[in-house]
PDB file of C-alpha atoms in Angstrom:
ATOM      1  CA  MET A1303       3.265  17.907  -8.152  1.00  0.00           C
ATOM      2  CA  LEU A1304       6.435  15.924  -8.033  1.00  0.00           C
ATOM      3  CA  THR A1305       8.499  14.732 -11.015  1.00  0.00           C
ATOM      4  CA  ASP A1306      10.797  11.752 -10.864  1.00  0.00           C
ATOM      5  CA  PRO A1307      14.385  12.868 -11.625  1.00  0.00           C
ATOM      6  CA  ALA A1308      15.099   9.469 -13.125  1.00  0.00           C
ATOM      7  CA  ASP A1309      12.129   9.596 -15.483  1.00  0.00           C
ATOM      8  CA  PRO A1310      10.457  12.995 -16.089  1.00  0.00           C
ATOM      9  CA  SER A1311       7.372  11.259 -17.553  1.00  0.00           C
ATOM     10  CA  ARG A1312       6.617   9.871 -14.095  1.00  0.00           C
ATOM     11  CA  VAL A1313       4.775  12.335 -11.917  1.00  0.00           C
ATOM     12  CA  LEU A1314       2.944  12.371  -8.566  1.00  0.00           C
ATOM     13  CA  LEU A1315      -0.014  14.557  -7.849  1.00  0.00           C
ATOM     14  CA  GLU A1316      -0.766  16.023  -4.462  1.00  0.00           C
ATOM     15  CA  THR A1317      -4.380  16.703  -3.417  1.00  0.00           C
ATOM     16  CA  ALA A1318      -3.944  20.431  -4.023  1.00  0.00           C
ATOM     17  CA  ASP A1319      -2.984  19.685  -7.680  1.00  0.00           C
ATOM     18  CA  LEU A1320      -6.482  18.382  -8.352  1.00  0.00           C
ATOM     19  CA  ALA A1321      -7.724  21.935  -8.817  1.00  0.00           C
ATOM     20  CA  GLY A1322      -5.034  22.646 -11.416  1.00  0.00           C
ATOM     21  CA  ASP A1323      -4.658  22.165 -15.154  1.00  0.00           C
ATOM     22  CA  HIS A1324      -2.066  19.424 -15.529  1.00  0.00           C
ATOM     23  CA  ASP A1325      -2.873  17.152 -18.440  1.00  0.00           C
ATOM     24  CA  LEU A1326      -3.530  14.195 -16.111  1.00  0.00           C
ATOM     25  CA  VAL A1327      -5.816  16.277 -13.955  1.00  0.00           C
ATOM     26  CA  LEU A1328      -7.758  17.649 -16.880  1.00  0.00           C
ATOM     27  CA  ARG A1329      -8.262  14.101 -18.202  1.00  0.00           C
ATOM     28  CA  TYR A1330      -8.815  12.235 -14.918  1.00  0.00           C
ATOM     29  CA  ARG A1331     -10.042  14.836 -12.475  1.00  0.00           C
ATOM     30  CA  THR A1332     -13.219  12.925 -11.642  1.00  0.00           C
ATOM     31  CA  PRO A1333     -11.573   9.559 -10.696  1.00  0.00           C
ATOM     32  CA  LEU A1334      -8.796  11.370  -8.878  1.00  0.00           C
ATOM     33  CA  ARG A1335     -11.298  13.312  -6.765  1.00  0.00           C
ATOM     34  CA  GLU A1336     -13.316  10.116  -6.220  1.00  0.00           C
ATOM     35  CA  ILE A1337     -10.284   8.476  -4.656  1.00  0.00           C
ATOM     36  CA  VAL A1338      -9.524  11.435  -2.395  1.00  0.00           C
ATOM     37  CA  THR A1339     -13.164  11.436  -1.282  1.00  0.00           C
ATOM     38  CA  TRP A1340     -12.986   7.668  -0.694  1.00  0.00           C
ATOM     39  CA  ALA A1341      -9.871   8.059   1.339  1.00  0.00           C
ATOM     40  CA  ARG A1342     -11.402  10.719   3.527  1.00  0.00           C
ATOM     41  CA  GLU A1343     -14.813   9.134   3.984  1.00  0.00           C
ATOM     42  CA  TYR A1344     -13.725   5.521   4.116  1.00  0.00           C
ATOM     43  CA  LEU A1345     -10.105   5.013   4.969  1.00  0.00           C
ATOM     44  CA  CYS A1346     -10.019   7.800   7.549  1.00  0.00           C
ATOM     45  CA  ARG A1347     -13.160   6.758   9.386  1.00  0.00           C
ATOM     46  CA  PRO A1348     -14.232   3.870  11.628  1.00  0.00           C
ATOM     47  CA  HIS A1349     -16.319   1.102  10.050  1.00  0.00           C
ATOM     48  CA  GLU A1350     -18.879  -0.972  11.904  1.00  0.00           C
ATOM     49  CA  GLU A1351     -17.689  -4.179  10.278  1.00  0.00           C
ATOM     50  CA  LEU A1352     -13.942  -3.582  10.755  1.00  0.00           C
ATOM     51  CA  GLY A1353     -13.728  -5.506  14.063  1.00  0.00           C
ATOM     52  CA  ARG A1354     -11.581  -3.003  15.894  1.00  0.00           C
ATOM     53  CA  LYS A1355     -11.791   0.586  16.984  1.00  0.00           C
ATOM     54  CA  GLY A1356     -10.225   3.402  14.933  1.00  0.00           C
ATOM     55  CA  PRO A1357     -10.216   4.235  11.236  1.00  0.00           C
ATOM     56  CA  VAL A1358     -10.021   1.670   8.475  1.00  0.00           C
ATOM     57  CA  CYS A1359      -6.407   2.919   7.757  1.00  0.00           C
ATOM     58  CA  PRO A1360      -4.574   4.320  10.731  1.00  0.00           C
ATOM     59  CA  TYR A1361      -2.198   6.316   8.508  1.00  0.00           C
ATOM     60  CA  ALA A1362      -4.403   7.839   5.816  1.00  0.00           C
ATOM     61  CA  GLN A1363      -5.544  10.995   7.747  1.00  0.00           C
ATOM     62  CA  THR A1364      -1.984  12.028   8.649  1.00  0.00           C
ATOM     63  CA  ALA A1365      -0.854  11.383   5.122  1.00  0.00           C
ATOM     64  CA  LEU A1366      -3.615  13.601   3.771  1.00  0.00           C
ATOM     65  CA  ASP A1367      -3.091  16.272   6.379  1.00  0.00           C
ATOM     66  CA  ARG A1368       0.696  16.403   6.152  1.00  0.00           C
ATOM     67  CA  GLY A1369       1.171  16.207   2.351  1.00  0.00           C
ATOM     68  CA  THR A1370       2.476  12.635   2.053  1.00  0.00           C
ATOM     69  CA  PHE A1371      -0.545  11.249   0.151  1.00  0.00           C
ATOM     70  CA  TYR A1372       0.438  11.027  -3.513  1.00  0.00           C
ATOM     71  CA  LEU A1373      -1.572  10.085  -6.523  1.00  0.00           C
ATOM     72  CA  ALA A1374      -0.459   8.722  -9.910  1.00  0.00           C
ATOM     73  CA  VAL A1375      -2.319   7.692 -13.006  1.00  0.00           C
ATOM     74  CA  ARG A1376      -1.639   4.882 -15.436  1.00  0.00           C
ATOM     75  CA  PRO A1377      -3.818   5.685 -18.514  1.00  0.00           C
ATOM     76  CA  GLY A1378      -5.076   2.983 -20.809  1.00  0.00           C
ATOM     77  CA  ARG A1379      -5.919  -0.682 -20.281  1.00  0.00           C
ATOM     78  CA  PRO A1380      -2.711  -2.502 -19.395  1.00  0.00           C
ATOM     79  CA  GLY A1381      -2.530  -6.175 -18.792  1.00  0.00           C
ATOM     80  CA  GLY A1382      -1.101  -7.501 -15.531  1.00  0.00           C
ATOM     81  CA  PRO A1383       2.555  -7.540 -16.692  1.00  0.00           C
ATOM     82  CA  GLU A1384       2.317  -3.959 -18.008  1.00  0.00           C
ATOM     83  CA  ALA A1385       0.718  -2.830 -14.766  1.00  0.00           C
ATOM     84  CA  ALA A1386       3.525  -4.457 -12.807  1.00  0.00           C
ATOM     85  CA  GLU A1387       6.104  -2.787 -14.984  1.00  0.00           C
ATOM     86  CA  THR A1388       4.414   0.570 -14.223  1.00  0.00           C
ATOM     87  CA  LEU A1389       4.613  -0.051 -10.506  1.00  0.00           C
ATOM     88  CA  ALA A1390       8.277  -1.065 -10.622  1.00  0.00           C
ATOM     89  CA  GLY A1391       9.172   2.556 -11.411  1.00  0.00           C
ATOM     90  CA  TYR A1392       7.213   3.875  -8.525  1.00  0.00           C
ATOM     91  CA  ARG A1393       8.798   1.307  -6.211  1.00  0.00           C
ATOM     92  CA  ASP A1394      12.258   2.602  -7.146  1.00  0.00           C
ATOM     93  CA  TRP A1395      11.147   6.250  -6.692  1.00  0.00           C
ATOM     94  CA  PHE A1396       9.306   5.749  -3.406  1.00  0.00           C
ATOM     95  CA  PRO A1397      12.314   5.662  -1.036  1.00  0.00           C
ATOM     96  CA  ARG A1398      13.704   8.796  -2.780  1.00  0.00           C
ATOM     97  CA  LEU A1399      10.683  10.953  -2.262  1.00  0.00           C
ATOM     98  CA  PRO A1400      11.488  14.145  -0.258  1.00  0.00           C
ATOM     99  CA  ALA A1401      10.937  13.799   3.456  1.00  0.00           C
ATOM    100  CA  ARG A1402       8.447  16.120   5.169  1.00  0.00           C
ATOM    101  CA  GLN A1403       9.773  17.734   8.332  1.00  0.00           C
ATOM    102  CA  GLY A1404       8.213  16.179  11.366  1.00  0.00           C
ATOM    103  CA  VAL A1405       6.363  13.430   9.418  1.00  0.00           C
ATOM    104  CA  SER A1406       7.416   9.810   9.801  1.00  0.00           C
ATOM    105  CA  SER A1407       8.037   7.972   6.534  1.00  0.00           C
ATOM    106  CA  GLN A1408       5.403   5.394   7.557  1.00  0.00           C
ATOM    107  CA  TYR A1409       2.789   7.956   6.588  1.00  0.00           C
ATOM    108  CA  ARG A1410       4.013   8.212   3.006  1.00  0.00           C
ATOM    109  CA  THR A1411       1.828   6.511   0.369  1.00  0.00           C
ATOM    110  CA  ILE A1412       1.460   6.467  -3.421  1.00  0.00           C
ATOM    111  CA  LEU A1413      -1.852   5.365  -4.979  1.00  0.00           C
ATOM    112  CA  VAL A1414      -1.411   4.445  -8.623  1.00  0.00           C
ATOM    113  CA  LEU A1415      -4.853   4.687 -10.297  1.00  0.00           C
ATOM    114  CA  PHE A1416      -5.892   2.694 -13.361  1.00  0.00           C
ATOM    115  CA  PRO A1417      -9.081   4.716 -14.248  1.00  0.00           C
ATOM    116  CA  ASP A1418      -9.444   3.363 -17.782  1.00  0.00           C
ATOM    117  CA  LEU A1419      -9.657  -0.276 -16.675  1.00  0.00           C
ATOM    118  CA  PRO A1420     -13.282  -1.525 -16.892  1.00  0.00           C
ATOM    119  CA  GLU A1421     -14.549  -3.333 -13.828  1.00  0.00           C
ATOM    120  CA  SER A1422     -14.624  -6.591 -15.750  1.00  0.00           C
ATOM    121  CA  GLU A1423     -10.796  -6.469 -16.229  1.00  0.00           C
ATOM    122  CA  ALA A1424      -9.757  -4.759 -12.979  1.00  0.00           C
ATOM    123  CA  ALA A1425      -9.487  -7.803 -10.717  1.00  0.00           C
ATOM    124  CA  ALA A1426      -7.306  -9.833 -13.064  1.00  0.00           C
ATOM    125  CA  VAL A1427      -4.944  -6.945 -13.888  1.00  0.00           C
ATOM    126  CA  ILE A1428      -4.588  -5.545 -10.397  1.00  0.00           C
ATOM    127  CA  ASP A1429      -4.297  -8.956  -8.686  1.00  0.00           C
ATOM    128  CA  HIS A1430      -1.675 -10.102 -11.219  1.00  0.00           C
ATOM    129  CA  ALA A1431       0.456  -7.062 -10.735  1.00  0.00           C
ATOM    130  CA  GLN A1432       0.244  -7.190  -6.919  1.00  0.00           C
ATOM    131  CA  GLU A1433       1.174 -10.877  -6.773  1.00  0.00           C
ATOM    132  CA  ALA A1434       4.044 -10.380  -9.198  1.00  0.00           C
ATOM    133  CA  LEU A1435       5.486  -7.452  -7.257  1.00  0.00           C
ATOM    134  CA  LYS A1436       4.816  -8.233  -3.630  1.00  0.00           C
ATOM    135  CA  SER A1437       7.879 -10.285  -2.773  1.00  0.00           C
ATOM    136  CA  ARG A1438      10.221  -7.681  -4.289  1.00  0.00           C
ATOM    137  CA  TYR A1439       8.456  -4.932  -2.506  1.00  0.00           C
ATOM    138  CA  VAL A1440       8.578  -6.722   0.801  1.00  0.00           C
ATOM    139  CA  SER A1441      12.306  -7.435   0.436  1.00  0.00           C
ATOM    140  CA  GLU A1442      12.817  -3.727   0.247  1.00  0.00           C
ATOM    141  CA  GLY A1443      10.634  -2.975   3.278  1.00  0.00           C
ATOM    142  CA  LEU A1444       7.585  -1.911   1.256  1.00  0.00           C
ATOM    143  CA  MET A1445       4.036  -3.090   0.944  1.00  0.00           C
ATOM    144  CA  ILE A1446       1.853  -3.059  -2.193  1.00  0.00           C
ATOM    145  CA  GLY A1447      -1.885  -3.390  -1.803  1.00  0.00           C
ATOM    146  CA  GLU A1448      -4.624  -4.065  -4.328  1.00  0.00           C
ATOM    147  CA  PHE A1449      -7.931  -2.092  -4.383  1.00  0.00           C
ATOM    148  CA  TYR A1450     -10.769  -2.197  -6.930  1.00  0.00           C
ATOM    149  CA  PRO A1451     -14.532  -2.329  -7.151  1.00  0.00           C
ATOM    150  CA  GLY A1452     -15.816  -5.744  -6.215  1.00  0.00           C
ATOM    151  CA  PRO A1453     -14.194  -5.736  -3.679  1.00  0.00           C
ATOM    152  CA  PRO A1454     -11.115  -7.950  -3.737  1.00  0.00           C
ATOM    153  CA  PRO A1455     -11.909 -11.238  -1.920  1.00  0.00           C
ATOM    154  CA  LYS A1456      -9.456 -10.728   0.937  1.00  0.00           C
ATOM    155  CA  ALA A1457     -10.856 -10.727   4.447  1.00  0.00           C
ATOM    156  CA  GLY A1458     -10.072  -8.152   7.116  1.00  0.00           C
ATOM    157  CA  LEU A1459      -7.721  -9.150   9.934  1.00  0.00           C
ATOM    158  CA  TRP A1460     -10.271  -8.676  12.670  1.00  0.00           C
ATOM    159  CA  ASN A1461     -13.509  -9.635  10.942  1.00  0.00           C
ATOM    160  CA  PRO A1462     -13.201 -12.393   8.348  1.00  0.00           C
ATOM    161  CA  SER A1463     -16.606 -11.531   6.878  1.00  0.00           C
ATOM    162  CA  PHE A1464     -15.488  -7.974   6.154  1.00  0.00           C
ATOM    163  CA  LEU A1465     -13.789  -7.333   2.759  1.00  0.00           C
ATOM    164  CA  PRO A1466     -11.994  -3.954   3.245  1.00  0.00           C
ATOM    165  CA  LEU A1467     -10.157  -3.471  -0.052  1.00  0.00           C
ATOM    166  CA  GLY A1468     -12.937  -2.134  -2.247  1.00  0.00           C
ATOM    167  CA  SER A1469     -12.388   1.189  -3.940  1.00  0.00           C
ATOM    168  CA  PRO A1470     -14.297   3.135  -6.647  1.00  0.00           C
ATOM    169  CA  VAL A1471     -11.297   3.151  -8.958  1.00  0.00           C
ATOM    170  CA  PRO A1472      -8.871   0.309  -9.558  1.00  0.00           C
ATOM    171  CA  LEU A1473      -5.508   1.101  -7.943  1.00  0.00           C
ATOM    172  CA  LEU A1474      -2.363  -0.242  -6.366  1.00  0.00           C
ATOM    173  CA  ALA A1475      -1.113   1.387  -3.144  1.00  0.00           C
ATOM    174  CA  ILE A1476       2.530   1.635  -2.015  1.00  0.00           C
ATOM    175  CA  ARG A1477       3.606   2.342   1.538  1.00  0.00           C
ATOM    176  CA  HIS A1478       6.287   1.336   4.043  1.00  0.00           C
ATOM    177  CA  MET A1479       6.005  -1.972   5.819  1.00  0.00           C
ATOM    178  CA  VAL A1480       5.054  -1.695   9.478  1.00  0.00           C
ATOM    179  CA  ALA A1481       5.333  -4.177  12.343  1.00  0.00           C
ATOM    180  CA  THR A1482       1.611  -5.048  12.226  1.00  0.00           C
ATOM    181  CA  ASP A1483       1.812  -6.193   8.640  1.00  0.00           C
ATOM    182  CA  PHE A1484       2.881  -9.704   9.601  1.00  0.00           C
ATOM    183  CA  PRO A1485      -0.498 -11.344   8.906  1.00  0.00           C
ATOM    184  CA  PHE A1486      -0.196 -10.307   5.310  1.00  0.00           C
ATOM    185  CA  LEU A1487       3.191 -12.000   4.923  1.00  0.00           C
ATOM    186  CA  ARG A1488       2.960 -15.169   7.019  1.00  0.00           C
ATOM    187  CA  ASP A1489       2.221 -17.572   4.143  1.00  0.00           C
ATOM    188  CA  ASP A1490       5.479 -16.901   2.270  1.00  0.00           C
ATOM    189  CA  PRO A1491       8.824 -17.867   3.936  1.00  0.00           C
ATOM    190  CA  ALA A1492      10.811 -15.248   1.976  1.00  0.00           C
ATOM    191  CA  GLN A1493       8.410 -12.553   2.960  1.00  0.00           C
ATOM    192  CA  VAL A1494       8.466 -13.745   6.585  1.00  0.00           C
ATOM    193  CA  ALA A1495      12.286 -13.666   6.528  1.00  0.00           C
ATOM    194  CA  ALA A1496      12.152 -10.039   5.213  1.00  0.00           C
ATOM    195  CA  TYR A1497       9.795  -9.135   7.993  1.00  0.00           C
ATOM    196  CA  LEU A1498      11.921 -10.723  10.648  1.00  0.00           C
ATOM    197  CA  GLU A1499      14.981  -8.890   9.420  1.00  0.00           C
ATOM    198  CA  ARG A1500      13.201  -5.610  10.133  1.00  0.00           C
ATOM    199  CA  PHE A1501      10.923  -6.379  13.082  1.00  0.00           C
ATOM    200  CA  GLY A1502      12.166  -9.643  14.592  1.00  0.00           C
ATOM    201  CA  ASP A1503      13.707  -7.811  17.533  1.00  0.00           C
ATOM    202  CA  ARG A1504      10.506  -5.824  18.297  1.00  0.00           C
ATOM    203  CA  PRO A1505       7.397  -7.786  17.259  1.00  0.00           C
ATOM    204  CA  PRO A1506       4.049  -6.391  18.350  1.00  0.00           C
ATOM    205  CA  ALA A1507       2.958  -8.050  21.565  1.00  0.00           C
ATOM    206  CA  ALA A1508      -0.357  -9.180  20.040  1.00  0.00           C
ATOM    207  CA  LEU A1509       1.484 -10.952  17.263  1.00  0.00           C
ATOM    208  CA  ARG A1510       4.436 -12.409  19.151  1.00  0.00           C
ATOM    209  CA  ALA A1511       3.086 -15.918  19.557  1.00  0.00           C
ATOM    210  CA  GLU A1512       1.998 -16.135  15.930  1.00  0.00           C
ATOM    211  CA  ILE A1513       5.365 -14.822  14.703  1.00  0.00           C
ATOM    212  CA  GLN A1514       7.185 -17.281  16.887  1.00  0.00           C
ATOM    213  CA  ALA A1515       5.149 -20.233  15.459  1.00  0.00           C
ATOM    214  CA  VAL A1516       5.622 -19.199  11.884  1.00  0.00           C
ATOM    215  CA  ALA A1517       9.337 -18.530  12.367  1.00  0.00           C
ATOM    216  CA  ASP A1518       9.711 -21.954  13.906  1.00  0.00           C
ATOM    217  CA  ARG A1519       7.760 -23.575  10.999  1.00  0.00           C
ATOM    218  CA  TYR A1520      10.017 -22.053   8.445  1.00  0.00           C
ATOM    219  CA  GLY A1521      13.234 -22.494  10.471  1.00  0.00           C
ATOM    220  CA  LEU A1522      13.876 -18.774  10.564  1.00  0.00           C
ATOM    221  CA  VAL A1523      15.636 -16.663  13.151  1.00  0.00           C
ATOM    222  CA  PRO A1524      15.053 -12.925  13.663  1.00  0.00           C
ATOM    223  CA  ALA A1525      17.932 -10.573  12.575  1.00  0.00           C
ATOM    224  CA  ASN A1526      18.656  -9.545  16.169  1.00  0.00           C
ATOM    225  CA  THR A1527      17.905 -12.445  18.484  1.00  0.00           C
ATOM    226  CA  SER A1528      19.791 -10.852  21.386  1.00  0.00           C
ATOM    227  CA  CYS A1529      16.993  -8.265  21.538  1.00  0.00           C
ATOM    228  CA  ALA A1530      14.240 -10.962  21.252  1.00  0.00           C
ATOM    229  CA  PRO A1531      15.368 -14.099  23.085  1.00  0.00           C
ATOM    230  CA  SER A1532      11.829 -15.482  23.140  1.00  0.00           C
ATOM    231  CA  LEU A1533      11.516 -15.186  19.351  1.00  0.00           C
ATOM    232  CA  THR A1534      13.993 -17.663  17.963  1.00  0.00           C
ATOM    233  CA  ALA A1535      13.665 -20.742  15.778  1.00  0.00           C
ATOM    234  CA  SER A1536      14.714 -24.103  17.081  1.00  0.00           C
TER     235      SER A1536
END
């Protein structure tokens, strides 16, 4: 278990902690274990509707295996603004988490669970918080994703009829932005600009044409155009 030095009330649980007797574990052991099982049996495995080979999440298995898969719990039934406020603290803590030797930071993730939210409220609360926080997260090189029963009505990248963000417990997930995240950001010029600042000099080959077109549309130029002469705005 990790405790935030800036706020001792903020803790992160590791999978091994779920066998322990911390207050949060005693109260929420069932939903916490549900999410770990979901991660192992869904995120870490291929899915016939995904539209590509490999697991649903390419990073989950390593995060679980190498101890960079963290769980948090927000008790109660917060509204969207309160849920967003909760996540702001984890955003600030995320870059300060201790590094694991030999494990890239891209495998670090925090899942903040809202186990007391009834399914009838989950979509509104989780979606509001994700939308309110996303631009700030992206500007800091982070991503925040929404998961809840339903599932959320966001299509997969490779199969538009597949809705991949369903989970048995409502949650918001924090991770580092990676170069293949561009399709999640392309509709917001500020988010595209933040992406280009980090990855404009090394865009994935499969996304290069799309990134070029979007950058041109918004009049944006990558941070290091000398390394990417074909990806510049006119």
